[in-house]
CSV table of C-alpha atoms and ligand atoms in Angstrom, one decimal:
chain,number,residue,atom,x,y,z
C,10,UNK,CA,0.0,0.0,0.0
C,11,UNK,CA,3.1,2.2,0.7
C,12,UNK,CA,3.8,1.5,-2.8
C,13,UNK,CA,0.6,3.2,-4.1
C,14,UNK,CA,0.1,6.5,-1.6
C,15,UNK,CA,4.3,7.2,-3.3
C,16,UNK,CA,2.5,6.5,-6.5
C,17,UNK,CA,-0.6,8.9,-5.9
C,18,UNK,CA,1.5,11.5,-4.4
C,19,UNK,CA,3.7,11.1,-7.5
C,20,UNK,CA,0.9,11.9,-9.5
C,21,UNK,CA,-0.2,14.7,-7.4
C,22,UNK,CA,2.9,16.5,-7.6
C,23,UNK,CA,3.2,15.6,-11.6
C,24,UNK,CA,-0.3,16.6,-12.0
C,25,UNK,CA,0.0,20.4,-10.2
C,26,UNK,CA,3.4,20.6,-12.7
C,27,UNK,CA,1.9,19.9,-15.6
C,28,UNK,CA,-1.7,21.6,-15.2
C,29,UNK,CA,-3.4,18.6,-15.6
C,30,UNK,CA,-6.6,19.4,-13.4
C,31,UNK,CA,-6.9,16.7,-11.3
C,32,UNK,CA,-9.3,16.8,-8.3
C,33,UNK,CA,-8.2,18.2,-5.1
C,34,UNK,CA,-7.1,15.6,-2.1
C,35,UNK,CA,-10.1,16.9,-0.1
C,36,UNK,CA,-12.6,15.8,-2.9
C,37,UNK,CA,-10.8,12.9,-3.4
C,38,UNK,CA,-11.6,11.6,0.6
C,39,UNK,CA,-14.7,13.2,0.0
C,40,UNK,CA,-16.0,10.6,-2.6
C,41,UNK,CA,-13.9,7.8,-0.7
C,42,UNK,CA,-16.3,8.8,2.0
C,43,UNK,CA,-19.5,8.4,0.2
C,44,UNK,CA,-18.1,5.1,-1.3
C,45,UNK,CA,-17.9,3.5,2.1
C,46,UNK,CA,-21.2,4.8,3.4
C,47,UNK,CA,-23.0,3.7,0.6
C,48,UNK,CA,-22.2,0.5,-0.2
C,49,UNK,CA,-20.7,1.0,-3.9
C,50,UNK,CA,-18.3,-1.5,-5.6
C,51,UNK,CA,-18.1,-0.6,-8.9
C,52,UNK,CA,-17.7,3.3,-10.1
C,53,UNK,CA,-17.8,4.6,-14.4
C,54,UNK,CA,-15.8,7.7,-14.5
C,55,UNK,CA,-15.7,10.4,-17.1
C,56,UNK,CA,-12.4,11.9,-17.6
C,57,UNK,CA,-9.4,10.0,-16.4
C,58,UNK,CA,-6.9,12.3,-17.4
C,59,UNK,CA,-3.5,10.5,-16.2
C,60,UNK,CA,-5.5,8.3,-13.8
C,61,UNK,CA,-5.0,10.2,-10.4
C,62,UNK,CA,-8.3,10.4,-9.2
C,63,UNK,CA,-9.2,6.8,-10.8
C,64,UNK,CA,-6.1,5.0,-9.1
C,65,UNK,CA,-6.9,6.9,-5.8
C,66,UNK,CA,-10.6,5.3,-5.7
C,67,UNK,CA,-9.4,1.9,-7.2
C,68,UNK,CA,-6.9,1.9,-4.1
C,69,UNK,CA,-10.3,1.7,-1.8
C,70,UNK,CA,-10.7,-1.6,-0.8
C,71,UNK,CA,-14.6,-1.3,-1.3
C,72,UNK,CA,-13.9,-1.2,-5.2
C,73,UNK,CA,-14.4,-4.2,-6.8
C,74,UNK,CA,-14.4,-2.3,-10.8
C,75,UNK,CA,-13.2,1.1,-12.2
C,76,UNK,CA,-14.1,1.7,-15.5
C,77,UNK,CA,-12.8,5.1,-17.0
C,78,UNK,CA,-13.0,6.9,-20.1
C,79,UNK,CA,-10.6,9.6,-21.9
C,80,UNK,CA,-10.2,10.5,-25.1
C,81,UNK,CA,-7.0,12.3,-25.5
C,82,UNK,CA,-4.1,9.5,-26.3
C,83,UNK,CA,-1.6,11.5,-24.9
C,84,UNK,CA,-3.1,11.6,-21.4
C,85,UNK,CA,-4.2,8.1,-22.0
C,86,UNK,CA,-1.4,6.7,-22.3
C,87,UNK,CA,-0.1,8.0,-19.2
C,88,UNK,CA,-2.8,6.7,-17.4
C,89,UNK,CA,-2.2,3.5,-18.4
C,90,UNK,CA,1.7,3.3,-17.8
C,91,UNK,CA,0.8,4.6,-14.2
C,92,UNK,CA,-2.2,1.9,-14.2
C,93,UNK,CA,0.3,-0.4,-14.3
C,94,UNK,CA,2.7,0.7,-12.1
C,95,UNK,CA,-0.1,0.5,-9.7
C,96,UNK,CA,-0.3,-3.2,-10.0
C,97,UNK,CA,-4.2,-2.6,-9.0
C,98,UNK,CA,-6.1,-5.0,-11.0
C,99,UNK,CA,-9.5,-3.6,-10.8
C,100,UNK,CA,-9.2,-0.9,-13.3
C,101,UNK,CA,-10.6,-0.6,-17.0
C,102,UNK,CA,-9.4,2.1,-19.0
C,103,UNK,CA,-10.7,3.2,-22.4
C,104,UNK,CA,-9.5,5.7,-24.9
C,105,UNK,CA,-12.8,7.3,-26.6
C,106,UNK,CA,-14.7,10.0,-26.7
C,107,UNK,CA,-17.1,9.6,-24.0
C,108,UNK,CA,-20.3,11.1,-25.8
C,109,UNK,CA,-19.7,8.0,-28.6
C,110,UNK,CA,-18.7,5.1,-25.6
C,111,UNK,CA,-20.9,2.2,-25.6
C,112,UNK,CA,-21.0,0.5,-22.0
C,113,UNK,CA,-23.9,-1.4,-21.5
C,114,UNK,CA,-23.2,-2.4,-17.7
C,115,UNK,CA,-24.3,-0.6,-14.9
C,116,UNK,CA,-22.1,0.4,-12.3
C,117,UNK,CA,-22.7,2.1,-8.4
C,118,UNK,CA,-21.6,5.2,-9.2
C,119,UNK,CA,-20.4,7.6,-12.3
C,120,UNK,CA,-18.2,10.2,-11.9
C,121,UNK,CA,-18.7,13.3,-14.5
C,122,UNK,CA,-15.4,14.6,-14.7
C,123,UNK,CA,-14.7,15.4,-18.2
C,124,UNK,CA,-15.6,18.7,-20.6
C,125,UNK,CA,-17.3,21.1,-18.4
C,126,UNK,CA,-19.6,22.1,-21.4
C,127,UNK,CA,-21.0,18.6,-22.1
C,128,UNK,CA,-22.4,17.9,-18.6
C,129,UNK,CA,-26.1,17.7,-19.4
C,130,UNK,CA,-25.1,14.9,-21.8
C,131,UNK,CA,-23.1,12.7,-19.8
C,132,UNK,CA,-25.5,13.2,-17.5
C,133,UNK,CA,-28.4,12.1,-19.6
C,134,UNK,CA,-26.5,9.2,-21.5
C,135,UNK,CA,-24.9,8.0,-18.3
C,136,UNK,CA,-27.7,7.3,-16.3
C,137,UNK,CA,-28.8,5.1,-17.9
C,138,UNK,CA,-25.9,2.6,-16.7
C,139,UNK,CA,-26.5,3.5,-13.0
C,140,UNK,CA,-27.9,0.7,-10.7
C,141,UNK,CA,-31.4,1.6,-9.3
C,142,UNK,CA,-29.7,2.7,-5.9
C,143,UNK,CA,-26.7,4.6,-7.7
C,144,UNK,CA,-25.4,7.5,-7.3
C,145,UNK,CA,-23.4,10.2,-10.0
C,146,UNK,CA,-20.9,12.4,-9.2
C,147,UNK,CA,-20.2,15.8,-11.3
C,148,UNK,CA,-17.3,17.7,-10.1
C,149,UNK,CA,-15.9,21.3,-10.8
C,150,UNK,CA,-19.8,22.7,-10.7
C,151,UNK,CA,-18.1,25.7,-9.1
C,152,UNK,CA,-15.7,26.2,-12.1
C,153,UNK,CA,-12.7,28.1,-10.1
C,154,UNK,CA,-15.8,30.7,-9.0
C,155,UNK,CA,-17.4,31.2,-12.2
C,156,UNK,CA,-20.4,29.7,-11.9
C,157,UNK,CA,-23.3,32.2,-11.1
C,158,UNK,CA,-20.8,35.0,-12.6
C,159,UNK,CA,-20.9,34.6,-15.9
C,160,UNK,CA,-21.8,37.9,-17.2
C,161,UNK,CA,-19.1,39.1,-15.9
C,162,UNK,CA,-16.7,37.0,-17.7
C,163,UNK,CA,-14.8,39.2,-20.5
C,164,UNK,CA,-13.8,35.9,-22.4
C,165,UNK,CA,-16.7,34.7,-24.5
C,166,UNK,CA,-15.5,30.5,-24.4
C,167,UNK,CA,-14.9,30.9,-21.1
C,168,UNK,CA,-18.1,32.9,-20.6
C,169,UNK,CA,-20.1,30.3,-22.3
C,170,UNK,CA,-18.8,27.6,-20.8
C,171,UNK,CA,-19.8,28.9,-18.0
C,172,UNK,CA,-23.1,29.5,-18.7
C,173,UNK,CA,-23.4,25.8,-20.0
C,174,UNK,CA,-22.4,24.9,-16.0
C,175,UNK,CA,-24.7,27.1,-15.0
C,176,UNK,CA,-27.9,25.8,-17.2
C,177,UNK,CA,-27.1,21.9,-15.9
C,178,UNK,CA,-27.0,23.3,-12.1
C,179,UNK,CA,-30.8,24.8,-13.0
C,180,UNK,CA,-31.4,21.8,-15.0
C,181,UNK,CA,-30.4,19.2,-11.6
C,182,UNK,CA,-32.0,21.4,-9.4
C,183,UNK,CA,-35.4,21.5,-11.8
C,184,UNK,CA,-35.9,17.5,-12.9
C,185,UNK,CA,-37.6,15.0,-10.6
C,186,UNK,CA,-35.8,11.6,-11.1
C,187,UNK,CA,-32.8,12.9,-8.6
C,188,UNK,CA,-32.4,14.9,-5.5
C,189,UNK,CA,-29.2,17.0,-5.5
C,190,UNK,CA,-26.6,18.1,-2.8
C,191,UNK,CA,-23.8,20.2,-3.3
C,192,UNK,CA,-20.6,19.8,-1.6
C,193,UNK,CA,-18.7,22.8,-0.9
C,194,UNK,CA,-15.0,21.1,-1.5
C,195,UNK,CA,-12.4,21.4,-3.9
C,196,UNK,CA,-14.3,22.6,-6.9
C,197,UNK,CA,-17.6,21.6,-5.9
C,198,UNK,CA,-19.2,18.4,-6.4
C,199,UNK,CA,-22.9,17.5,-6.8
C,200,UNK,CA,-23.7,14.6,-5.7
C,201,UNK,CA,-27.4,13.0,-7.2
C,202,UNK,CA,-29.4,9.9,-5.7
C,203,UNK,CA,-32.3,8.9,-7.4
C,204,UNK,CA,-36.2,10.2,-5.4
C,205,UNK,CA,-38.2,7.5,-4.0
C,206,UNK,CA,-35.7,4.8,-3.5
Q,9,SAH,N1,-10.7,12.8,-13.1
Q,9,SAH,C1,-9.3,13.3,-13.3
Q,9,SAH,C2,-9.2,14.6,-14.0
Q,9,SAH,C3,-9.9,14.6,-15.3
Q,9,SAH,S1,-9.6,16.1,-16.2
Q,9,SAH,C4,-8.7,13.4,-11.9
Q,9,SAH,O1,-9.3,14.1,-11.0
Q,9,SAH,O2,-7.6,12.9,-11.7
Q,9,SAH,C5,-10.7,16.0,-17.5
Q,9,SAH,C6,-10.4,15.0,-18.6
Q,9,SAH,O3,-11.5,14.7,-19.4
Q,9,SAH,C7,-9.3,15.6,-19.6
Q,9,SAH,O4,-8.2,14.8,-19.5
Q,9,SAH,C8,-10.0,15.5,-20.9
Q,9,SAH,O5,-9.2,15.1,-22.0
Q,9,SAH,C9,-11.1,14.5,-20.7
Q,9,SAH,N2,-12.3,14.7,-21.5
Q,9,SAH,C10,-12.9,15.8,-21.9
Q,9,SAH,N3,-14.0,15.6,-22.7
Q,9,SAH,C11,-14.0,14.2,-22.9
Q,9,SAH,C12,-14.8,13.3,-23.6
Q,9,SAH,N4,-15.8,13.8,-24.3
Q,9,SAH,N5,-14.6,12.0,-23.6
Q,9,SAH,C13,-13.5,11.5,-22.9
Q,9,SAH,N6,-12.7,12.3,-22.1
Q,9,SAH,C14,-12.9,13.6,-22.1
Q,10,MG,MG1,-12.4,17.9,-11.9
């Protein structure tokens, strides 16, 4: 286990380096958290980047599967050399575009951690492979403090993307299949369970 926490903090510091935006250590026990409390063994996460946050939740001994999708090669490919150097056998990698993946199992939780603008549609395609008592996870809602500022951005990507974070957070607090909770750490993460379980 020694072997893996080097590993992670390895990809910690190579992560902050490089500016690839990995999710903070506090989110990170955050979701660990709600993975032990609620009984989840098998996560689908959007965005792996160069694996940090899947190896850290793949490292909880609760996790029985890890599927993960990316679709740049480059980061991909780091992910899967540090995969390995893991030696943690529960994780599935993919290298795809997310909005064309075909899974067809369902998994315990999904983590939405990939283009900040396509939320609403990894949200909407995902779901579908969610067990009945699952839960998805969408991180960066907060968007470094952008979100519920966007007409005050000067740059108009940034200022749309924005606004695209903005119109899922109104469109999970407006639909009636889950109830919402946002978790002021990190970036912010929202965290949906379906109503009337
Ligand atoms: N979850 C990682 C960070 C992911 S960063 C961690 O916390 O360690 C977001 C990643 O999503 C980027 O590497 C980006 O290339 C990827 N991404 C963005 N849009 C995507 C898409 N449509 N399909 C697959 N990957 C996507
Ligand atoms: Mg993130």
């Amino acid at each position: 286990m020694d072997r893996i926490r080097k590993l992670i903090d390895d990809m910690r510091e190579y992560g902050t380096l490089n500016e690839v935006p990995i999710m903070s250590v506090e989110s990170i026990n955050t979701i660990n958290k709600i993975i032990d409390d609620n009984n989840i063994h098998s996560i689908l996460e959007i965005g792996t980047a160069i694996a940090y946050s899947t190896i850290c939740f793949a490292a909880n001994n609760n996790i029985n599967r890890i599927t993960s999708i990316e679709r740049d090669k480059v980061r991909f490919n780091i992910a899967k050399n540090n995969v390995l150097e893991s030696k943690l056998n529960n994780i599935e990698l993919i290298c795809d575009d997310a909005l064309n993946t075909v899974i067809n199992d369902k998994y315990d939780l999904i983590i939405i951690d990939a283009a900040k603008s396509q939320n609403m549609k990894f949200f909407n395609k995902y779901k579908n492979n969610l067990n009945s008592t699952g839960i998805i996870i969408i991180d960066n809602l907060d968007f470094h403090g952008y979100v519920g500022r966007s007409s005050e951005i000067k740059s108009r990507n940034l200022r749309q993307m924005v606004r695209k974070i903005e119109k899922f957070i109104d469109f999970l607090d407006n639909q009636d299949e889950f109830e919402v909770e946002y978790i002021e750490v990190g970036d912010r993460l929202g965290v949906c369970k379906r109503k009337n379980l």
